Coordinates of C-alpha atoms and ligand atoms in Angstrom, one line a residue:
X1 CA -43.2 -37.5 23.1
X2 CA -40.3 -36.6 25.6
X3 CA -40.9 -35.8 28.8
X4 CA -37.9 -32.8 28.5
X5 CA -36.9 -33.0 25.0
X6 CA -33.3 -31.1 24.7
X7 CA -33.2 -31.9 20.9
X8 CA -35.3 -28.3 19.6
X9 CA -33.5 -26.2 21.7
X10 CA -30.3 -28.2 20.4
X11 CA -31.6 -27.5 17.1
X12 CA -32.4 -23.6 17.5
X13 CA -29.2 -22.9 18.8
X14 CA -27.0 -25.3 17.0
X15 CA -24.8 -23.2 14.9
X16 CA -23.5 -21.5 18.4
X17 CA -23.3 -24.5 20.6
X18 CA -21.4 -25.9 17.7
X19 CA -19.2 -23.1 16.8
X20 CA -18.8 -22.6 21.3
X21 CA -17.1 -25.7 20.7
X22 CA -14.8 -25.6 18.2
X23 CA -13.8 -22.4 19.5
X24 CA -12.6 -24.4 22.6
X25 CA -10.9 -27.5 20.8
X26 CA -9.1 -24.8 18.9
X27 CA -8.2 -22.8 22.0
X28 CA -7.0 -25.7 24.1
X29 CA -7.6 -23.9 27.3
X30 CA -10.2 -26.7 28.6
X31 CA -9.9 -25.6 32.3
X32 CA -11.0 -22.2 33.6
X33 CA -10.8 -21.2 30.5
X34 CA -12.4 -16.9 28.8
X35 CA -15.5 -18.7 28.4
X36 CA -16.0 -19.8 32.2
X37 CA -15.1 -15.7 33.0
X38 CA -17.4 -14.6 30.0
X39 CA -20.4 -16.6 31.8
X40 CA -20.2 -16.5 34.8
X41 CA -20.4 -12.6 34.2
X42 CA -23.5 -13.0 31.8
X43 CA -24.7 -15.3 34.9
X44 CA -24.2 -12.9 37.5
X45 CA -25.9 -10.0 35.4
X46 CA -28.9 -12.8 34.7
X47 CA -29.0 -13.3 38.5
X48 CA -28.8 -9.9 39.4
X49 CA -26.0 -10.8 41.2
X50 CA -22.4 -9.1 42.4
X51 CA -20.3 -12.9 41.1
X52 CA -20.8 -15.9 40.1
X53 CA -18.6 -18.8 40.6
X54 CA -18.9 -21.6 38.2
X55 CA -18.2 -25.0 39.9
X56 CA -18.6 -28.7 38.5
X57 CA -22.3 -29.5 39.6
X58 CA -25.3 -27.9 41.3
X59 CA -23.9 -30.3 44.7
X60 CA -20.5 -28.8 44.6
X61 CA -22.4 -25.4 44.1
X62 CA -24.6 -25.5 47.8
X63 CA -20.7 -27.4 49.4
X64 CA -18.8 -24.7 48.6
X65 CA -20.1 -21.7 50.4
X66 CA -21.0 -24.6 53.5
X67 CA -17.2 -24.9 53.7
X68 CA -16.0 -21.3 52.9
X69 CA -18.1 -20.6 56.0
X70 CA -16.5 -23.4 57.9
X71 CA -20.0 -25.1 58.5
X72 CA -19.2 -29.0 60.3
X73 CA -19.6 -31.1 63.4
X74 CA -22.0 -29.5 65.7
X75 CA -23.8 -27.0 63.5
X76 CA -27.3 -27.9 62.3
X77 CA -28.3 -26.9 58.4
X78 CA -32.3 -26.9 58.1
X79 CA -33.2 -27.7 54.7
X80 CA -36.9 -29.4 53.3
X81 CA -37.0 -33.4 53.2
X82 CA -39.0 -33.0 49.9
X83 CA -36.5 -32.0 47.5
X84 CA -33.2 -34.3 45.8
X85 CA -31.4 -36.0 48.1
X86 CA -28.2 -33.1 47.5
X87 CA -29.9 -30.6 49.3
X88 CA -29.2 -32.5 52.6
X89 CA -26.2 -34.5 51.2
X90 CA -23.8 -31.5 51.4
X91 CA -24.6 -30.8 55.1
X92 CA -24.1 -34.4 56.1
X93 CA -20.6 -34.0 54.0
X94 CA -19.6 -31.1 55.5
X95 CA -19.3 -32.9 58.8
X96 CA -22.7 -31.0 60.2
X97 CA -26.3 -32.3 61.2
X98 CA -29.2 -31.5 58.4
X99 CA -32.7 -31.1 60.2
X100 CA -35.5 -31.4 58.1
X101 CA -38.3 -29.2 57.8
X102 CA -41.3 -29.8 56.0
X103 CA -43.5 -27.7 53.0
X104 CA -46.2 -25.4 52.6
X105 CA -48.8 -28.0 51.1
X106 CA -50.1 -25.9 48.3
X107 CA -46.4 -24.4 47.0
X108 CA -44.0 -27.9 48.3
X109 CA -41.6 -25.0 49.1
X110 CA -40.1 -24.7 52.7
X111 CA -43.0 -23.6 55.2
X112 CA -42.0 -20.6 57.5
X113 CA -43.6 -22.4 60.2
X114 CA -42.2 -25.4 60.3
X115 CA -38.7 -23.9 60.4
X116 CA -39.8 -22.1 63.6
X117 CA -40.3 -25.4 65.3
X118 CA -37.2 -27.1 64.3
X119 CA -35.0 -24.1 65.3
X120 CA -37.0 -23.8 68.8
X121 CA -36.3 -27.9 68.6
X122 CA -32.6 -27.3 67.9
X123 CA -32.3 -24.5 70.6
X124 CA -33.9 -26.6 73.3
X125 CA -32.3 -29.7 72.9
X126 CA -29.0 -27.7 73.1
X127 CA -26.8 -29.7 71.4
X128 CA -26.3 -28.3 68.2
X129 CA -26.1 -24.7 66.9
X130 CA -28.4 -23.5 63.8
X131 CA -25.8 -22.3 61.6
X132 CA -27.5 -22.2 58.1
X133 CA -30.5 -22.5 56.0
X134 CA -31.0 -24.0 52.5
X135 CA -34.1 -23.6 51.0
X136 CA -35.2 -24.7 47.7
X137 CA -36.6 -23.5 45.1
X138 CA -38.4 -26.3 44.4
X139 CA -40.3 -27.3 41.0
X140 CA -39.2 -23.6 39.7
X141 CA -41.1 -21.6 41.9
X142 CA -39.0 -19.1 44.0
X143 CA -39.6 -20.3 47.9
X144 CA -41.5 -18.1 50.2
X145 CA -38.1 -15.8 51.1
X146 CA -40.0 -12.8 52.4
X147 CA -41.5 -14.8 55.0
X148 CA -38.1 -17.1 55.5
X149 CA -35.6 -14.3 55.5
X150 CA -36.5 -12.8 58.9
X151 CA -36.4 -16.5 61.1
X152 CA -33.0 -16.8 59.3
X153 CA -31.7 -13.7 60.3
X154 CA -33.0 -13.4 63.9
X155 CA -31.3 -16.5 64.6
X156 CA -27.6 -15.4 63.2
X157 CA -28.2 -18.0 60.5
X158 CA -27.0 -18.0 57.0
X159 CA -29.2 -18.6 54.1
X160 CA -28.8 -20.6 50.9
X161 CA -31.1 -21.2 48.1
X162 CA -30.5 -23.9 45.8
X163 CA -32.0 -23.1 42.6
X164 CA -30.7 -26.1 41.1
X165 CA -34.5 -26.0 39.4
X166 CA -35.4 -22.6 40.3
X167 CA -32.6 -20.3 38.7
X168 CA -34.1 -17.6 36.6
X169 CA -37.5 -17.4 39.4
X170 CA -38.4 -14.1 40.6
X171 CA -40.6 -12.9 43.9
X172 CA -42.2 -9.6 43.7
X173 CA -39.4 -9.0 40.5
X174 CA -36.3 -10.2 42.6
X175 CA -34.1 -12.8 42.6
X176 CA -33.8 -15.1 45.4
X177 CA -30.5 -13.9 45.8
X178 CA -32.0 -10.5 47.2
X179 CA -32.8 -12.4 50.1
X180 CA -29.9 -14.7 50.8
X181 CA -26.2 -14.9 51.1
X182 CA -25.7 -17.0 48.1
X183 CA -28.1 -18.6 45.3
X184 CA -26.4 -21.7 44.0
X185 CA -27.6 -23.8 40.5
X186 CA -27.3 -26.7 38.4
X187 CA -26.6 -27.1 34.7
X188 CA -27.6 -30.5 34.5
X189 CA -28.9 -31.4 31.3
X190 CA -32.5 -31.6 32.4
X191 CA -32.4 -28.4 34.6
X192 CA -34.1 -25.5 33.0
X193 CA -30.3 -24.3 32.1
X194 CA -28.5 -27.2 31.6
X195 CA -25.2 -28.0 29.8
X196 CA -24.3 -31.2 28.2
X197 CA -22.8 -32.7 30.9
X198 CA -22.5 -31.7 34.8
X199 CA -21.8 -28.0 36.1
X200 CA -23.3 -25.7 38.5
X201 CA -22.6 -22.1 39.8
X202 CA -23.0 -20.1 43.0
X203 CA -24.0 -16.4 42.9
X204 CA -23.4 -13.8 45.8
X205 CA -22.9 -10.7 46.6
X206 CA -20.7 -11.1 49.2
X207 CA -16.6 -10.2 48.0
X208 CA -15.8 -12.7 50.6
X209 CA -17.8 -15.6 49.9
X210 CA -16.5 -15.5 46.5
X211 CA -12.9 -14.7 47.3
X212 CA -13.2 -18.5 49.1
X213 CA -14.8 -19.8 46.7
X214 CA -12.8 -19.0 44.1
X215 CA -10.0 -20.7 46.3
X216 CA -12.1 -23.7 47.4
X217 CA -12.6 -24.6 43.9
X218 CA -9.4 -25.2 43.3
X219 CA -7.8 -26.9 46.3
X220 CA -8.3 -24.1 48.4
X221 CA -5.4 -22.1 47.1
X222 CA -3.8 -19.1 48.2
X223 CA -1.2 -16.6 46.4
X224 CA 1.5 -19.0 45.9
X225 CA 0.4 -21.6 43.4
X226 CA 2.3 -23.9 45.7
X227 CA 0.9 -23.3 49.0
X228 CA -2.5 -24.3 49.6
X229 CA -4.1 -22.0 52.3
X230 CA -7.5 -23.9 52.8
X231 CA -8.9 -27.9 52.1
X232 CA -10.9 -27.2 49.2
X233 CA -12.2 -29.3 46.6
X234 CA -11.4 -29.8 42.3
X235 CA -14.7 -28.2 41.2
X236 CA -14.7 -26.2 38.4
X237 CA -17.2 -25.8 35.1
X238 CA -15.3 -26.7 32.1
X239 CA -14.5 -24.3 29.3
X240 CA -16.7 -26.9 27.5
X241 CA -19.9 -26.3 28.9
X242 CA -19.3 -22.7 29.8
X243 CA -19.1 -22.6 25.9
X244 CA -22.3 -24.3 25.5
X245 CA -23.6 -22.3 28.2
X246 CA -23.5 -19.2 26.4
X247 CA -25.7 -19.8 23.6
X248 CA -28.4 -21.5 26.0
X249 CA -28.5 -18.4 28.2
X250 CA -29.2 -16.0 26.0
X251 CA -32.3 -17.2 24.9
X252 CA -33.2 -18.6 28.4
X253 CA -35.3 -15.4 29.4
X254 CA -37.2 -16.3 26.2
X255 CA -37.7 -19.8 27.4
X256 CA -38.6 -18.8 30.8
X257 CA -41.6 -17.3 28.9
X258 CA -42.3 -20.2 26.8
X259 CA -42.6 -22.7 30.1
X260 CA -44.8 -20.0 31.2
X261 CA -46.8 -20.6 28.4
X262 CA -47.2 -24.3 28.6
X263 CA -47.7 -23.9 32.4
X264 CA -50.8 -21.8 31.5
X265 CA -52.0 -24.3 29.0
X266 CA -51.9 -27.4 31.6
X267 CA -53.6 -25.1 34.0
X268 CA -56.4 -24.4 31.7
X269 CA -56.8 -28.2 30.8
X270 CA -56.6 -29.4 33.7
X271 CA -58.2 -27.3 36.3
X272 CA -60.9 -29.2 38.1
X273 CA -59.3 -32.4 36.7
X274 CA -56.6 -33.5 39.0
X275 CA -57.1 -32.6 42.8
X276 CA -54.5 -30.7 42.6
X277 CA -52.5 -28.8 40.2
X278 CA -49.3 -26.0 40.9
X279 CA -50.2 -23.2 42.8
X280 CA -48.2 -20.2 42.1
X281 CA -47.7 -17.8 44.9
X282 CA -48.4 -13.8 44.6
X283 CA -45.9 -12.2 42.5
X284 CA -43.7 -15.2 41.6
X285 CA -42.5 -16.2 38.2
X286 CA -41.8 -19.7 38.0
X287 CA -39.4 -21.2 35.6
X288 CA -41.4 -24.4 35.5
X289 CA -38.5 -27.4 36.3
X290 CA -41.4 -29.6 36.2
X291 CA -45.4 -29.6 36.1
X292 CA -46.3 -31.7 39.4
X293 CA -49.7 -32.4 39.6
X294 CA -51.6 -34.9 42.2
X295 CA -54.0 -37.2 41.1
X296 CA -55.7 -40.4 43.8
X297 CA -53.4 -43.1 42.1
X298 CA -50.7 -41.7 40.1
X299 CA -49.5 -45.6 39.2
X300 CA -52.6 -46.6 37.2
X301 CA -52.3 -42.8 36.1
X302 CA -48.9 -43.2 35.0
X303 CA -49.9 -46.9 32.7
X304 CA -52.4 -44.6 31.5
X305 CA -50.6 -42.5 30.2
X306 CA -47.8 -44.7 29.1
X307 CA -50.3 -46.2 26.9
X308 CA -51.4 -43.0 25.2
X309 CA -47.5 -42.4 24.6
X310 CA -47.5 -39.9 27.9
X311 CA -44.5 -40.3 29.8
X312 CA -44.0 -39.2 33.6
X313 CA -42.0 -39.0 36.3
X314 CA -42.5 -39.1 39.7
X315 CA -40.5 -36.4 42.1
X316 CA -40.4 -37.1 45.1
X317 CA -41.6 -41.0 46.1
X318 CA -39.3 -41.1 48.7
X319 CA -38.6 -38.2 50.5
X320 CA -34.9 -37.3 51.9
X321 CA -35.9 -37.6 55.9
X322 CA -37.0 -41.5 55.0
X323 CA -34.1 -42.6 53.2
X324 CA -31.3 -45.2 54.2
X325 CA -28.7 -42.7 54.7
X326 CA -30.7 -40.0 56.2
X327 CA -33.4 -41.6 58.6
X328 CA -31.4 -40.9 61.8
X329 CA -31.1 -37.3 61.3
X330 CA -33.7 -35.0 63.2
X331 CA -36.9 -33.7 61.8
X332 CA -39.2 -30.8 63.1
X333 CA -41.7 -31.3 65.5
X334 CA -43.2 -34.7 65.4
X335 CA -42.8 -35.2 61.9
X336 CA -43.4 -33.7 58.7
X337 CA -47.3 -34.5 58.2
X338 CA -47.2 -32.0 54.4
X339 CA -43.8 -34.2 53.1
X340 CA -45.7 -37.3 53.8
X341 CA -49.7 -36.0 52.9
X342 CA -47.9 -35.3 49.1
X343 CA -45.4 -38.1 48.4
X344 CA -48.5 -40.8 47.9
X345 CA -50.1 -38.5 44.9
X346 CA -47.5 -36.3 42.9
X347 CA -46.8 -37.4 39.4
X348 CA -45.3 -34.8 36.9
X349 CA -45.9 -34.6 33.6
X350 CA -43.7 -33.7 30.2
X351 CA -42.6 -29.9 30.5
X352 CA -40.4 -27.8 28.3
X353 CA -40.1 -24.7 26.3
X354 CA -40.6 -26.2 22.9
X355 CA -43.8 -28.5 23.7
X356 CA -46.2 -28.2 20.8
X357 CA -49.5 -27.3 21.4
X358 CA -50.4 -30.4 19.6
X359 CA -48.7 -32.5 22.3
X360 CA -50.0 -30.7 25.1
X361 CA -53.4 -31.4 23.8
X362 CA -52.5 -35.2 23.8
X363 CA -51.1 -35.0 27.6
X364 CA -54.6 -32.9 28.6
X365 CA -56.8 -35.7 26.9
X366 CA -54.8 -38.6 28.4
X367 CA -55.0 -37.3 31.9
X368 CA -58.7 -36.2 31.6
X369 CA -59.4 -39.9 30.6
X370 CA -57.5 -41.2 33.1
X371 CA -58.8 -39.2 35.8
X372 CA -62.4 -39.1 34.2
Ligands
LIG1 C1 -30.4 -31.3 40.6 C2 -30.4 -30.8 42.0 C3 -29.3 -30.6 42.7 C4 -27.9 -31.1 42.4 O1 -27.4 -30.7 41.1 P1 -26.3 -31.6 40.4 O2 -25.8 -30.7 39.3 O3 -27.0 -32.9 39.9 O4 -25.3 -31.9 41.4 C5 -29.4 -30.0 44.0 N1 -30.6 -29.6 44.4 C6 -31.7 -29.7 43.7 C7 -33.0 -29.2 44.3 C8 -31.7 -30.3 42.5 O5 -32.8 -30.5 41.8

């Protein structure tokens, strides 16, 4: 058993990946080439979105618009400690201060709360300005952007959300682009639409964000090929993976479903088993990046499963706030007491579309014996 197995989706769609990709070799146009332009509009129309602007990974994706809105040295970017470290990364590259806010303890998405306090803390200590937001849409479920939209915008912030895992989640039927100024991806391979190889994509609304992102992408340019009008970056998707792209998006509403499906599976198996498993908020769809449950001692859980031919994984030991490169930045409040309450017991077990029923049973009676 995998813990994401790519090879039956590779299987269902081969035929189109394969043919997406000799129709590339053939073409020779390898960069920006019709197939980037034919996804990203099948993207934005997926996203509900104005544009999308393919870039060449879900980091590049949340950098971009930080740049194109001259984010840097003195501005503070709030994002959530529990989430990959290139949540926070990008802000500390773009020159500006990430200040880490901690998670709801049921959802691990950003809590509304929390932000409150480390604004007030930014605002009071007066040495930084809150410029931006990023909140993530972690584990697939779509962050809590009703209640997060109206801190952001009281405070002249912008707002990001990276839905590096979360692209395709919905709250109350919208995107989380309805709520912010850009929703930014990844197609990782193991993200819920991943490529086979790195790329990412950032979807707004806004003509001018993706005027200067379209320019940042390429070395900021301007009009003249030869006269560079911003410092931008070389981050673009490839033809390659837009190519392979295509195929895998048009069956990833159907997919969405199908993690659904397995999500409901785990829920009833497992109910009452662990002490904790996802809670879905109201009116969100999830697209189910991973299945994170918490259990007392997820390392003898873990051999356990191991040994029954279970694999896991565990996201996130080591929140961003307490690593090397990050532990000097501020937090909110006194700490984040939810970041740190999790970390000990999450462990997250094999999710993807095409998981048999079969093997779900196996993962069920592993964990119910471990946990028994
Ligand atoms: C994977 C991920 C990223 C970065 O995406 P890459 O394509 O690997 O650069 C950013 N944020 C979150 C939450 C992620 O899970």
């Amino acid at each position: 058993m995998q813990f994401i197995d790519l090879h039956a989706q590779q299987a269902r769609l081969k035929d189109e990946i394969e043919g997406g990709i000799a129709d590339v070799l053939k073409s020779g146009r390898y960069i920006l080439g019709p197939q980037v332009t034919e996804f990203e509009g099948k993207l934005a129309a997926f996203g509900e979105a104005k544009h999308a602007v393919g870039c060449a990974n879900g980091t590049d994706a949340i950098l971009l618009p930080l740049l194109a809105w001259s984010v840097g040295p003195g501005d503070a970017v709030f994002c959530p400690s529990f989430t990959y470290c290139a949540t926070a990364e990008v802000v500390a590259l773009a020159g500006a201060t990430p200040v880490f806010v901690d998670i709801d303890r049921d959802t691990y998405n950003m809590d509304v709360n929390s932000l409150k306090q480390a604004v007030t803390d930014v605002k009071a200590k007066g040495e930084l300005t809150p410029k931006a937001v990023i909140a993530v849409d972690l584990f697939g479920q779509s962050a809590d952007y009703e209640a997060l939209a109206p801190v952001v915008r009281e405070n002249g912030m912008k707002f990001i959300s990276d839905s590096a895992q979360g692209f395709g989640t919905t709250l109350t039927g919208k995107h989380p682009l309805h709520w912010t100024d850009c929703q930014t991806t990844s197609f990782f391979p193991a993200k819920p639409l991943g490529c086979y190889g790195d790329g990412g994509a950032t979807l707004t609304n806004d003509d001018d964000l993706e005027f200067k992102l379209r320019s940042l992408r390429v070395h900021g340019k301007g009009k003249d090929k030869y006269d560079n009008v911003r410092i931008g970056m070389n981050s673009r998707l490839d033809t390659l993976q837009a190519a392979i792209l295509l195929p895998k998006l048009a069956v990833f509403a159907d997919e969405i479903e199908k993690r659904n499906v397995v999500a409901a599976r785990y829920k009833d198996g497992l109910s009452g088993v662990a002490d904790r498993i996802p809670v879905v908020m109201d009116g969100v769809v999830s697209t189910w990046a991973q299945y994170t449950i918490e259990v007392p001692d997820p390392f003898a859980f873990a051999d356990a499963l191991k040994a029954e031919g279970v694999p896991t994984a565990r996201y996130y030991p080591k929140p961003v706030h307490i690593q090397t490169a990050y532990e000097h930045y501020p937090v909110a409040g006194n700490g984040l007491p939810n970041t740190m309450d999790c970390i000990d017991h999450i462990i997250s077990l094999p999710m993807h579309p095409y998981l048999s029923e079969e093997d779900q049973a196996k993962v069920i009676s592993a964990a119910k014996t471990a946990l028994a």
